[in-house]
Amino acid sequence: MKNISLLVIIVSAFAFLPVCAGAQSFAPYQPSAADEKIAYQQAAHLDSIIRGKAYKTIVKAHWQADNKSFWYKNYLKDSTVEFIVVDAVKGTKAPAFDHAKLASALNKYDARHLPITDLLIEKSALKFSIKDQWYTYKNGTCTPIPSPQTTTPQTAFREISRWSFHDDNASSDTSSPNKEWISTIQNGNVFLKATGTTDSIQLTIDGSADQPYGALQWSPDSRYFVGYHIRPEKIKSIHHLLSSLPDQTRARLDTEEYAQPGDPFTSFEMFIFNPSDKKVIKVNTPLYDFLGKPYLRWRKDDPRYFTYEKADRGHQRFRIIEVDAGNGNTRNLVDEQTKTFIYESRIFTHYLEATNEIIWSSEKDGWYHLYLVDALKGTIKNEITKGPYVVRDIDSVDEKKREIWFRASGMNAGEDPYNIHYYRINFDGTQLVSLTKENAQHSLSFSPDRTYYLDTYSRPDVAPVTTLHRSADGRQLMEIEKADLGDYFATGIRLPEVFTAKARDGQTDIWGIVCRPSSFDSTLRYPVIENIYAGPQDAFVPKTFMTYSEMQSLAELGFIVVQIDGMGTANRSKAFHDVCWQNLADAGLPDRILWIKALAARYPYVDTTRVGLYGTSAGGQNAAGALLFHPEFYKAAVSACGCHDNRVDKQWWNEQWMGYPVGPHYAAQSNVTNAAKLRGKLLLIVGEADNNVPPESTYRVVDALIKANKDFDLLVVPGMGHSDGGPYGRLKKRDFFVKNLLGVTPPDRN
């Protein structure tokens, strides 16, 4: 490695050129121990070297009461700051005040470092806050004042969360809304009495302390109440032995509840109680035996009916069920079933009480989209969004205008299908308005009344830009800021490259990023390290500009470091996602291998004979699994706190992807079961106090490796929870790759 300080390497962020295969010979990048020691120093100080060198990357708007202007703070060179005010109506911006005069009036702070935390810009005076003390600035004088009473205009839009209505309905001693009745639980059974009386009527007889009735809830008109015969199941425990507590000579055993795949759930059998005739009706519906008790929504115009949502265990059926409280009959307003899985935690439902409609999300047409359901007929009125793209999130629903504001990715042809763009659409699927245009990842923030919005967009290879727009039509009014990266690039840092290659099907594009060392030399061949996390709950390759990443720091040691989203991860088509179904061991590794090979075909300095990978949690499972299932390609792996056996990890996560009941496929894909297949170099890292993935998940791999007489490294960090090992673990990771992929002995720190 060339002995050049990172600070004096002046290289363009894009100054790497592809070299045609066969055009020249390539020597493997293999530095001396002395050169690698310098590389360690550069990598260790990378964060401090580049910190504070990228300016104007974030604009946080503080809107004024008029909803027409806002101020924000810019962070500039040498940690200086400036305050800017924007007039959204005129499309102008200017300093919020004269910084020098205000600093002089305060007679305490430098004009370039004013620690102002809040501003109120009024015609008659400027009001501002420093360290929780408010001042008014007028005629060159600053005067302390009490904290002003400010009112922020309220938006006409309601931010939506599917779980925002889910209280626990847990009361067991409740009065009816009209205050005429009181329902209670006594000795596990339901009793009813009229308000003001002492005599109670027993309505059930089969309840007990072990299997009581409970969770009573009245209808809004007091004609009915709902309760459940509950069959409790105790959640089993996991244990942690904390070995190194300060001022103690003995380890401490900590125990906590932790449900694992296959463990039973508490179940709820639903009943309707009628105070007028004291009848008890069992609702014609299966046991509610998954993820707690249901949340009930009584119909506003006819409270004889209520609905609840039910996801079946195994995640292959989701229903919105309507109950007739008069007779206990039910019907399905929505009944979605699939042969693979329904991603339960991403289901969106919004109930339009005034019109008896439901907005519901589904992947039933192969993409994640929104549907409008007629809640009276139990039929779909129309598909709101449609096409080969993915609705990523719902920002708000305007019930009066019948509009949905949402985020989506994949709608814009010719760009990264993961880039998030913002849209507005009518309930009937008409009048789709795109609020973002540029080929980038977007993040919007709205004025309180939703009249204006700020759009900050960037990519890993494009610096942030912030623009001001009008919400009505998305028209850009002005550019607010563009990131200043002059000093940032002067350090020699490189921006990542966005790279695509075909998946195992030969058709689908797989997206990732590539980080190269600042001292990159295209005549040498570099080992490859993949930062892997193949958890099916999301996609993980960064899509926005990053001033610093561990990947770049690791690259400085002399590696090409990549991150890839393979098949089986989220935010693409249903078919793309379904690859993970009962198949977590796959981890998209066939796609990742093809991607790295395609990278090497384009850039021959990429050495596919020296490929390693590292990951944490599900990524730890993936990293170790790569050596077990694809040892012909991967040669070294660092696996931190891995969920190596999906039977040992948390119930809700693993059953979502591996299914229920727990079958032979769980064992077949376990890193424990397959440990004897290990080839290559493996470092396992685990914290002894991990309450996310039990440490025994790693210990069982260790046990299996020992029994198979395999060679490996193990780092157990006392007292540490779910982590990559912390600073020491990350240091050992660097040492591990330098030794096993570069063939260099790491620096002796002793």
XYZ file of C-alpha atoms in Angstrom:
750
model
C 0.000 0.000 0.000
C 1.297 3.452 -0.848
C 2.376 5.360 2.232
C 0.201 8.427 1.671
C -1.918 10.180 4.275
C -5.649 10.143 3.626
C -5.715 13.889 4.165
C -3.495 14.626 1.173
C -5.017 12.170 -1.281
C -6.937 14.421 -3.655
C -9.026 12.119 -5.797
C -12.255 12.838 -7.617
C -15.237 11.007 -6.168
C -15.716 9.280 -9.498
C -12.126 8.830 -10.639
C -12.211 5.102 -11.172
C -12.171 3.714 -14.689
C -13.172 0.204 -15.775
C -10.255 -1.781 -17.125
C -10.944 -4.235 -19.927
C -10.216 -7.836 -19.050
C -7.001 -9.005 -20.651
C -5.744 -5.480 -21.260
C -3.159 -5.759 -18.500
C -2.012 -8.089 -15.751
C -3.147 -7.562 -12.169
C -1.139 -8.105 -9.020
C -3.101 -8.980 -5.901
C -3.361 -6.168 -3.395
C -1.252 -7.474 -0.507
C 0.341 -4.723 1.583
C 3.204 -5.086 4.005
C 2.497 -5.137 7.713
C 3.930 -1.612 7.995
C 1.709 -0.259 5.234
C -1.323 -1.984 6.694
C -0.599 -0.369 10.055
C -0.847 3.012 8.333
C -4.086 1.910 6.681
C -5.463 0.984 10.118
C -4.657 4.460 11.367
C -6.325 6.067 8.365
C -9.412 3.895 8.703
C -9.659 4.511 12.433
C -9.515 8.273 11.931
C -11.726 8.426 8.851
C -14.777 9.554 10.794
C -12.927 12.382 12.542
C -11.191 13.400 9.294
C -14.413 13.846 7.330
C -16.693 14.898 10.197
C -17.989 18.410 9.665
C -16.688 18.605 6.089
C -20.064 18.273 4.335
C -22.182 21.414 4.622
C -25.832 22.250 3.967
C -26.888 18.595 3.800
C -29.989 18.995 5.994
C -32.726 21.615 6.035
C -35.068 21.396 9.025
C -37.875 23.871 8.474
C -39.414 25.690 11.454
C -42.666 27.110 10.108
C -44.000 30.351 11.476
C -47.599 30.828 12.608
C -48.637 32.331 9.272
C -47.865 29.023 7.459
C -46.155 31.115 4.781
C -42.593 31.384 6.054
C -40.044 29.291 7.911
C -36.521 29.485 9.228
C -33.741 26.902 9.300
C -30.144 26.616 10.423
C -27.163 25.858 8.161
C -24.091 24.140 9.573
C -20.959 25.439 7.846
C -17.178 25.148 7.981
C -15.509 25.027 11.399
C -18.910 24.317 13.052
C -20.177 27.809 12.290
C -23.905 28.332 11.819
C -26.190 30.685 9.951
C -29.940 31.236 10.264
C -32.008 31.653 7.104
C -35.622 32.730 6.666
C -37.681 31.740 3.617
C -40.810 33.468 2.326
C -42.691 30.665 0.591
C -45.172 33.016 -1.096
C -42.514 35.268 -2.648
C -40.022 32.446 -3.190
C -37.175 34.325 -1.485
C -34.674 33.587 1.249
C -32.371 35.815 3.307
C -30.512 35.867 6.621
C -33.071 35.640 9.414
C -31.351 38.573 11.141
C -28.052 40.430 11.226
C -25.881 37.840 13.001
C -23.131 40.312 13.913
C -25.504 42.894 15.394
C -27.417 40.295 17.387
C -24.181 38.815 18.776
C -23.059 42.327 19.706
C -26.346 42.991 21.472
C -25.979 39.768 23.452
C -22.319 40.598 24.163
C -21.688 36.960 24.957
C -21.460 34.865 21.771
C -19.521 34.840 18.512
C -21.722 35.809 15.549
C -20.737 32.578 13.788
C -21.649 30.315 16.715
C -24.958 31.635 18.021
C -26.602 28.745 19.987
C -30.165 29.756 19.095
C -32.662 26.878 19.346
C -35.923 28.610 18.372
C -37.059 31.749 16.552
C -40.221 33.786 16.178
C -39.881 36.332 13.392
C -42.429 39.093 13.877
C -42.822 42.440 12.122
C -42.139 44.436 15.263
C -39.382 42.306 16.813
C -37.352 39.135 16.694
C -37.867 36.630 19.490
C -35.408 33.816 20.054
C -34.417 31.157 22.571
C -30.974 30.274 23.926
C -30.623 27.565 26.586
C -34.356 27.659 27.394
C -34.295 31.443 27.935
C -36.308 33.578 25.509
C -35.270 37.082 24.415
C -36.723 39.811 22.283
C -34.397 41.714 19.947
C -35.541 45.205 18.997
C -33.711 48.416 18.137
C -30.338 46.784 18.750
C -31.220 45.587 22.264
C -31.827 42.061 23.608
C -34.245 41.744 26.518
C -35.119 38.513 28.415
C -38.820 37.637 28.171
C -41.068 34.796 29.351
C -41.528 31.892 26.965
C -44.064 33.082 24.364
C -47.292 31.226 23.798
C -47.119 29.865 20.279
C -49.810 28.160 18.295
C -48.931 25.868 15.437
C -51.669 25.641 12.805
C -53.176 22.190 12.677
C -53.205 20.174 9.504
C -56.512 19.098 7.991
C -54.922 15.717 7.381
C -54.767 12.891 9.854
C -51.523 10.962 10.065
C -52.404 7.303 9.940
C -51.085 4.260 11.733
C -52.891 0.961 11.487
C -52.289 0.406 15.185
C -53.347 3.883 16.328
C -56.822 2.643 17.279
C -55.678 -0.535 19.039
C -56.251 0.013 22.730
C -56.390 -3.140 24.811
C -60.139 -3.128 25.667
C -58.985 -4.696 28.875
C -61.546 -3.517 31.408
C -63.216 -6.244 33.473
C -65.537 -3.939 35.444
C -67.342 -1.590 33.100
C -70.400 0.617 33.021
C -72.573 0.816 29.949
C -72.347 4.110 28.002
C -75.886 5.033 29.142
C -74.868 4.269 32.770
C -77.815 1.853 33.250
C -75.752 -1.341 33.593
C -72.537 -2.532 35.190
C -70.772 -5.639 33.914
C -68.205 -7.344 36.144
C -66.011 -10.444 36.361
C -66.327 -12.478 39.566
C -64.496 -15.760 40.094
C -63.792 -15.908 36.354
C -67.446 -15.446 35.272
C -69.514 -12.587 33.876
C -72.052 -10.841 36.116
C -74.477 -8.034 35.282
C -76.412 -5.652 37.514
C -78.506 -2.548 37.055
C -76.868 0.647 38.224
C -77.902 1.531 41.765
C -78.817 -2.057 42.723
C -76.891 -4.647 44.702
C -78.116 -7.874 43.130
C -76.025 -9.251 40.253
C -77.134 -11.762 37.644
C -74.597 -14.425 36.717
C -74.437 -14.762 32.917
C -71.766 -17.502 32.568
C -70.956 -20.562 34.665
C -67.972 -22.190 32.936
C -65.354 -19.581 33.780
C -62.642 -20.248 36.347
C -59.506 -18.707 37.763
C -57.453 -20.705 35.251
C -59.731 -19.988 32.259
C -61.683 -16.817 33.083
C -63.956 -14.581 31.085
C -62.717 -11.046 30.567
C -61.921 -8.067 28.303
C -65.512 -6.790 28.327
C -66.535 -4.014 25.939
C -69.918 -2.324 25.508
C -71.520 -1.253 22.248
C -71.927 2.541 21.925
C -75.731 2.256 22.271
C -75.503 0.039 25.415
C -77.588 -2.741 23.796
C -74.772 -5.317 23.885
C -71.404 -6.014 25.333
C -68.708 -8.384 24.144
C -66.520 -10.609 26.283
C -64.184 -13.547 25.879
C -63.648 -16.916 27.481
C -59.892 -16.762 27.839
C -57.520 -19.729 27.804
C -54.224 -18.288 29.032
C -50.861 -19.708 27.988
C -47.782 -18.819 29.991
C -44.904 -17.541 27.887
C -41.774 -19.585 28.476
C -38.523 -18.014 29.614
C -34.968 -17.560 28.416
C -31.982 -16.935 30.680
C -28.800 -14.855 30.638
C -25.802 -15.446 32.871
C -24.128 -12.087 33.448
C -20.553 -12.989 34.297
C -18.746 -9.722 34.902
C -20.877 -7.400 37.006
C -18.916 -4.693 38.847
C -18.364 -5.127 42.578
C -19.721 -8.690 42.532
C -17.910 -11.986 42.803
C -20.762 -14.127 41.488
C -22.519 -14.186 38.142
C -26.178 -13.168 38.049
C -28.919 -15.133 36.314
C -31.471 -12.932 34.507
C -34.722 -14.475 33.274
C -37.348 -13.036 30.930
C -40.346 -14.193 28.938
C -39.585 -15.017 25.316
C -41.928 -16.784 22.894
C -40.247 -19.011 20.321
C -41.687 -20.533 17.129
C -44.312 -23.169 17.892
C -45.029 -21.929 21.411
C -48.774 -21.703 22.200
C -50.662 -18.401 22.414
C -53.387 -17.300 24.781
C -56.720 -17.752 22.964
C -59.973 -15.803 23.140
C -63.453 -17.251 22.495
C -65.879 -14.438 21.658
C -69.370 -14.068 23.204
C -72.161 -11.463 22.913
C -74.099 -10.496 26.060
C -77.571 -8.908 25.799
C -78.614 -7.018 28.966
C -82.275 -6.737 27.925
C -82.966 -10.507 27.875
C -79.764 -11.695 29.626
C -78.944 -13.966 26.676
C -75.382 -15.108 25.985
C -74.536 -15.851 22.343
C -71.339 -17.518 21.201
C -70.106 -15.694 18.121
C -69.881 -17.881 15.039
C -66.151 -17.353 14.566
C -62.992 -19.382 15.277
C -60.892 -18.872 18.382
C -58.819 -15.723 18.273
C -55.548 -17.484 19.046
C -52.802 -15.299 17.637
C -51.207 -12.016 18.781
C -53.592 -11.167 21.610
C -57.270 -10.268 21.590
C -59.044 -8.451 18.759
C -59.830 -4.765 18.548
C -63.513 -4.060 17.903
C -64.895 -1.256 15.715
C -68.640 -0.688 16.138
C -70.473 0.594 13.084
C -71.316 4.246 13.642
C -74.687 4.287 11.868
C -75.839 0.904 13.225
C -74.019 -0.299 16.367
C -75.640 -3.723 16.134
C -72.615 -4.574 13.970
C -68.907 -4.461 14.661
C -65.785 -5.562 12.813
C -62.421 -6.905 13.855
C -59.283 -8.003 12.039
C -57.890 -11.521 12.221
C -54.532 -12.751 10.985
C -54.304 -16.524 11.174
C -51.230 -18.073 12.685
C -48.842 -18.978 9.902
C -49.512 -15.639 8.161
C -51.367 -17.153 5.214
C -54.816 -15.677 5.826
C -56.028 -12.208 6.787
C -59.667 -11.275 7.346
C -61.792 -8.302 8.297
C -64.764 -9.972 9.990
C -68.137 -8.352 10.639
C -70.198 -9.609 13.586
C -73.967 -9.243 13.989
C -74.346 -8.695 17.736
C -78.032 -9.611 17.505
C -77.415 -13.254 16.620
C -73.640 -13.858 16.624
C -73.452 -14.465 12.885
C -70.389 -13.309 10.988
C -69.292 -12.544 7.450
C -65.937 -11.717 5.916
C -65.664 -8.231 4.466
C -62.089 -9.014 3.425
C -60.675 -12.519 3.161
C -57.165 -12.723 1.721
C -55.403 -16.074 1.486
C -52.050 -17.016 0.006
C -49.894 -20.115 -0.432
C -46.815 -18.282 0.856
C -47.177 -15.465 3.410
C -49.041 -12.245 4.060
C -46.715 -9.636 5.542
C -48.988 -8.988 8.524
C -47.196 -6.027 10.095
C -47.334 -4.053 6.844
C -51.075 -4.411 6.309
C -52.719 -0.988 6.229
C -56.388 -0.515 7.098
C -58.267 2.757 7.494
C -61.969 2.792 8.332
C -64.118 5.525 6.779
C -67.023 5.600 9.236
C -69.050 8.270 7.458
C -69.252 6.291 4.210
C -68.886 2.696 5.494
C -65.751 2.117 3.446
C -62.357 0.654 4.236
C -58.989 1.448 2.680
C -57.010 -1.795 2.733
C -53.592 -2.814 1.434
C -52.726 -6.096 -0.226
C -50.194 -7.789 -2.497
C -52.875 -9.944 -4.082
C -52.116 -8.682 -7.609
C -48.378 -9.257 -7.153
C -47.517 -5.762 -5.896
C -48.243 -3.911 -2.659
C -51.278 -1.723 -3.420
C -54.296 0.011 -1.879
C -57.938 -0.992 -2.327
C -61.252 0.665 -1.490
C -63.700 -1.752 0.136
C -67.470 -1.338 0.494
C -67.985 -2.268 4.150
C -71.733 -2.827 3.704
C -71.524 -5.131 0.702
C -68.200 -6.707 1.625
C -66.827 -6.137 -1.875
C -63.913 -4.231 -3.388
C -65.159 -1.039 -5.026
C -61.904 -0.346 -6.847
C -58.134 -0.711 -6.748
C -56.818 2.707 -5.738
C -53.210 2.206 -6.819
C -52.237 -0.154 -9.608
C -49.170 -1.123 -11.589
C -45.720 -2.747 -11.275
C -44.632 -0.649 -8.311
C -44.836 -0.818 -4.515
C -46.764 1.455 -2.145
C -44.233 1.928 0.648
C -46.183 3.945 3.203
C -49.298 6.076 3.671
C -48.621 9.587 4.915
C -52.185 10.746 5.401
C -55.802 10.276 4.366
C -58.031 13.267 3.623
C -61.562 11.909 4.063
C -63.264 15.144 2.968
C -61.373 15.471 -0.304
C -61.191 11.655 -0.619
C -57.445 11.765 -1.229
C -54.559 9.601 -0.082
C -51.026 10.959 0.231
C -48.561 8.096 -0.038
C -45.003 7.017 -0.822
C -44.102 4.486 -3.454
C -41.093 3.058 -5.246
C -40.649 1.506 -8.670
C -43.056 3.781 -10.543
C -40.312 5.769 -12.296
C -38.837 3.855 -15.217
C -35.075 3.926 -15.640
C -34.121 4.496 -12.012
C -33.438 2.506 -8.892
C -36.765 0.775 -8.080
C -36.152 1.305 -4.357
C -36.094 5.111 -4.602
C -38.987 6.528 -2.597
C -41.194 9.086 -4.348
C -44.263 10.873 -2.990
C -47.732 10.942 -4.560
C -51.327 11.948 -4.058
C -54.306 10.055 -5.487
C -58.103 10.055 -5.234
C -59.952 7.214 -3.525
C -61.280 6.092 -6.920
C -57.770 5.773 -8.353
C -57.926 8.938 -10.471
C -55.851 12.127 -10.400
C -52.489 10.603 -9.506
C -50.134 13.511 -8.763
C -46.378 12.995 -8.452
C -44.865 15.329 -5.875
C -41.237 14.384 -6.595
C -39.429 14.243 -9.936
C -35.664 13.772 -9.632
C -33.969 10.383 -9.978
C -33.160 9.999 -6.291
C -34.475 9.017 -2.883
C -36.855 11.684 -1.560
C -37.903 12.826 1.899
C -40.730 15.353 2.265
C -41.742 17.606 5.134
C -44.949 19.635 4.917
C -46.015 22.976 6.290
C -48.583 22.508 9.089
C -51.501 23.335 6.777
C -50.047 21.175 3.987
C -49.896 24.099 1.526
C -46.131 23.733 0.961
C -43.538 21.037 1.315
C -39.768 20.741 1.367
C -38.251 17.957 -0.707
C -34.755 16.762 0.216
C -33.423 14.263 -2.292
C -30.113 12.454 -2.698
C -28.508 9.147 -3.599
C -25.380 7.421 -2.324
C -23.623 8.987 -5.328
C -25.556 12.298 -5.400
C -25.273 14.993 -2.721
C -28.464 16.272 -1.043
C -30.572 19.042 -2.575
C -33.548 20.678 -0.812
C -36.315 22.390 -2.774
C -39.578 24.135 -1.868
C -42.824 23.111 -3.599
C -46.516 23.911 -3.701
C -48.616 20.947 -2.587
C -51.568 21.587 -4.876
C -49.685 20.601 -8.026
C -46.145 19.757 -6.905
C -44.695 22.804 -8.643
C -41.170 23.732 -7.503
C -41.047 27.275 -6.155
C -37.350 27.559 -5.375
C -34.175 25.673 -4.502
C -33.451 26.077 -0.804
C -30.019 24.495 -0.440
C -27.530 22.305 -2.285
C -24.948 20.433 -0.235
C -21.438 21.867 -0.306
C -18.942 18.979 -0.518
C -15.773 20.831 -1.522
C -13.944 20.248 1.767
C -15.418 16.745 1.978
C -13.905 15.640 -1.339
C -10.622 17.356 -0.484
C -10.016 14.622 2.096
C -9.802 12.059 -0.713
C -13.016 10.316 0.263
C -14.953 8.573 -2.506
C -18.679 8.340 -2.957
C -20.029 4.800 -3.359
C -20.950 3.524 -6.806
C -24.484 2.261 -7.432
C -24.220 -1.023 -9.336
C -26.775 -3.437 -10.798
C -26.595 -6.998 -12.126
C -29.088 -9.688 -13.032
C -30.547 -12.091 -10.486
C -30.611 -15.875 -10.740
C -33.609 -15.663 -13.069
C -31.560 -13.719 -15.610
C -34.244 -11.014 -15.746
C -34.548 -9.176 -12.441
C -32.155 -6.350 -11.585
C -30.322 -6.683 -8.277
C -29.177 -3.380 -6.787
C -26.237 -2.611 -4.536
C -23.425 -0.189 -3.800
C -19.633 -0.418 -4.031
C -17.129 1.311 -1.715
C -13.476 1.614 -2.760
C -10.484 2.773 -0.707
C -9.406 6.373 -1.223
C -5.966 5.052 -2.248
C -7.565 2.814 -4.886
C -5.198 1.602 -7.636
C -6.929 0.033 -10.640
C -3.834 -2.026 -11.504
C -4.190 -4.125 -8.327
C -6.712 -6.824 -7.446
C -8.682 -6.202 -4.261
C -10.478 -8.690 -1.999
C -14.226 -8.198 -1.642
C -16.178 -7.922 1.615
C -19.968 -7.917 1.605
C -21.956 -6.242 4.361
C -24.917 -8.634 4.447
C -28.352 -8.394 6.002
C -31.024 -10.443 4.241
C -33.867 -10.028 6.719
C -37.103 -10.311 4.702
C -38.752 -7.492 6.650
C -37.168 -4.759 4.509
C -34.465 -3.796 2.021
C -31.163 -2.538 3.368
C -28.851 -1.037 0.752
C -28.542 2.705 1.522
C -30.357 4.951 -0.940
C -29.352 8.355 0.416
C -26.105 10.293 0.674
C -23.917 9.173 3.585
C -21.132 11.349 4.958
C -19.658 8.320 6.742
C -20.156 4.560 6.833
C -18.361 1.620 8.392
C -18.208 0.138 4.903
C -16.019 3.004 3.672
C -13.876 2.806 6.789
C -13.370 -0.917 6.198
C -12.555 -0.275 2.533
C -9.675 1.972 3.613
C -7.852 -1.151 4.827
C -7.577 -2.296 1.213
C -10.911 -3.891 0.315
C -13.756 -3.456 -2.115
C -16.763 -3.368 0.244
C -20.269 -3.953 -1.127
C -23.856 -4.134 0.059
C -26.606 -5.868 -1.930
C -30.349 -6.550 -1.694
C -30.964 -10.038 -3.074
C -34.186 -11.887 -3.746
C -36.205 -12.639 -0.629
C -35.983 -9.118 0.762
C -38.863 -6.630 0.694
C -39.945 -3.557 -1.301
C -40.098 -5.248 -4.689
C -42.730 -7.523 -6.238
C -44.498 -10.256 -4.274
C -42.636 -12.887 -6.341
C -39.298 -11.260 -5.445
C -40.223 -11.354 -1.769
C -41.635 -14.892 -1.822
C -38.167 -16.378 -2.361
C -37.681 -16.172 1.419
C -40.774 -18.280 2.199
C -39.711 -21.224 4.383
C -36.292 -20.552 2.855
C -34.347 -18.128 5.058
C -31.127 -20.076 4.488
C -31.242 -18.901 0.866
C -30.623 -15.273 1.985
C -30.507 -14.203 -1.671
C -26.977 -15.648 -1.787
C -27.278 -16.952 -5.376
C -28.145 -13.400 -6.497
C -25.379 -11.865 -4.412
C -22.774 -14.223 -5.874
C -23.873 -13.393 -9.429
C -23.806 -9.676 -8.577
C -20.206 -9.827 -7.297
C -19.172 -11.882 -10.346
C -20.779 -9.282 -12.623
C -18.896 -6.557 -10.734
C -15.643 -8.448 -11.343
C -16.492 -8.894 -15.034
C -16.810 -5.119 -15.342
C -13.898 -4.269 -13.048
C -11.138 -6.916 -13.198
C -9.508 -5.441 -10.096
C -12.291 -7.160 -8.122
C -10.825 -10.437 -6.868
C -13.544 -13.102 -6.602
C -11.082 -15.631 -5.174
C -10.970 -13.604 -1.942
C -14.529 -12.838 -0.891
C -15.704 -12.418 2.685
C -18.815 -11.102 4.366
C -20.045 -9.863 7.722
C -23.432 -9.346 9.297
C -25.334 -8.875 12.538
C -28.522 -10.602 13.784
C -30.236 -11.983 10.666
C -27.075 -10.806 8.913
C -25.094 -12.954 11.343
C -27.180 -15.935 10.301
C -26.596 -15.028 6.646
C -22.837 -14.545 7.027
C -22.260 -17.895 8.720
C -24.709 -19.603 6.349
C -22.738 -18.354 3.345
C -19.727 -20.441 4.451
C -21.932 -23.475 5.073
C -24.017 -23.382 1.887
C -21.686 -21.595 -0.588
C -18.108 -22.352 0.506
C -16.994 -22.478 -3.134
C -17.385 -18.682 -3.277
C -17.164 -17.204 0.228
C -13.879 -17.696 2.080
C -14.275 -15.771 5.358
C -17.172 -14.542 7.475
C -17.746 -12.543 10.655
C -21.090 -13.477 12.195
C -22.377 -11.350 15.084
C -25.312 -12.335 17.346
C -26.774 -14.473 14.572
C -30.217 -16.083 14.738
C -28.562 -19.286 13.537
C -31.534 -21.541 14.193
C -35.009 -20.196 13.475
C -36.471 -22.432 16.188
C -34.424 -20.612 18.844
C -35.206 -17.044 17.780
C -38.304 -14.916 18.483
C -41.701 -16.327 17.503
C -43.279 -13.389 15.654
C -40.337 -12.827 13.300
C -39.549 -16.404 12.375
C -43.068 -17.749 11.914
C -43.773 -14.789 9.596
C -41.204 -16.095 7.115
C -40.719 -19.765 7.994
C -44.388 -20.525 8.597
C -46.367 -22.532 11.146
C -46.353 -25.250 12.307
C -42.639 -25.721 12.882
C -41.685 -28.394 10.374
C -38.533 -30.221 9.243
C -37.571 -27.257 7.043
C -36.626 -25.313 10.197
C -33.924 -27.857 11.085
C -32.844 -28.350 7.477
C -31.899 -24.655 7.183
C -30.336 -24.245 10.608
C -26.688 -23.216 10.863
C -26.510 -25.534 13.867
C -27.701 -28.541 11.875
C -25.321 -27.707 9.024
C -22.300 -26.614 11.088
C -20.260 -29.660 10.058
C -20.238 -28.329 6.471
C -18.024 -25.399 7.470
C -15.210 -24.500 5.114
C -13.279 -21.248 5.208
C -12.615 -18.941 8.131
C -15.344 -18.020 10.614
C -15.441 -15.551 13.499
C -18.503 -15.749 15.762
C -19.336 -12.772 18.004
C -22.034 -12.775 20.681
C -22.998 -10.671 23.688
C -23.832 -12.696 26.777
C -26.793 -10.401 27.631
C -28.496 -10.470 24.209
C -32.269 -10.363 24.818
C -33.153 -10.050 21.127
C -31.576 -13.253 19.806
C -30.754 -15.613 22.690
C -26.981 -16.183 23.012
C -27.567 -19.939 22.951
C -28.293 -19.575 19.244
C -24.562 -18.873 18.800
C -23.478 -21.284 21.529
C -25.280 -24.152 19.777
C -23.312 -23.404 16.604
C -20.136 -23.420 18.700
C -21.126 -26.772 20.213
C -21.812 -28.279 16.780
C -18.540 -26.938 15.348
C -16.551 -28.395 18.242
C -18.234 -31.762 17.817
C -17.385 -31.645 14.100
C -13.752 -30.811 14.964
C -13.912 -27.537 13.023
C -11.564 -24.585 13.418
C -13.169 -21.195 14.122
C -12.825 -18.060 16.249
C -15.213 -16.970 18.998
C -15.606 -13.650 20.788
C -18.036 -13.501 23.728
C -18.496 -9.965 25.066
C -19.493 -9.879 28.769
C -22.523 -7.757 29.574
C -23.213 -6.844 25.943
C -26.666 -7.097 24.384
C -27.703 -7.461 20.742
C -24.703 -5.994 18.956
C -21.909 -6.460 16.437
C -19.520 -6.627 19.391
C -19.121 -2.900 19.928
C -15.814 -1.115 19.290
C -13.779 -4.172 20.286
C -15.850 -6.480 18.108
C -15.456 -4.158 15.127
C -11.701 -4.061 15.738
C -11.529 -7.857 15.787
C -13.588 -7.930 12.587
C -11.006 -5.757 10.833
C -8.159 -7.911 12.136
C -9.963 -11.037 10.964
C -10.397 -9.838 7.371
C -6.908 -8.341 7.128
C -5.423 -11.658 8.249
C -7.655 -13.996 6.239
C -8.256 -12.039 3.019
C -5.143 -9.859 2.754
C -2.793 -12.359 4.356
C -1.283 -9.693 6.592
C -0.717 -9.962 10.327
C -2.741 -7.217 12.053
C -0.905 -4.679 14.213
C 0.225 -5.930 17.616
C -1.730 -3.832 20.107
C 0.039 -5.329 23.111
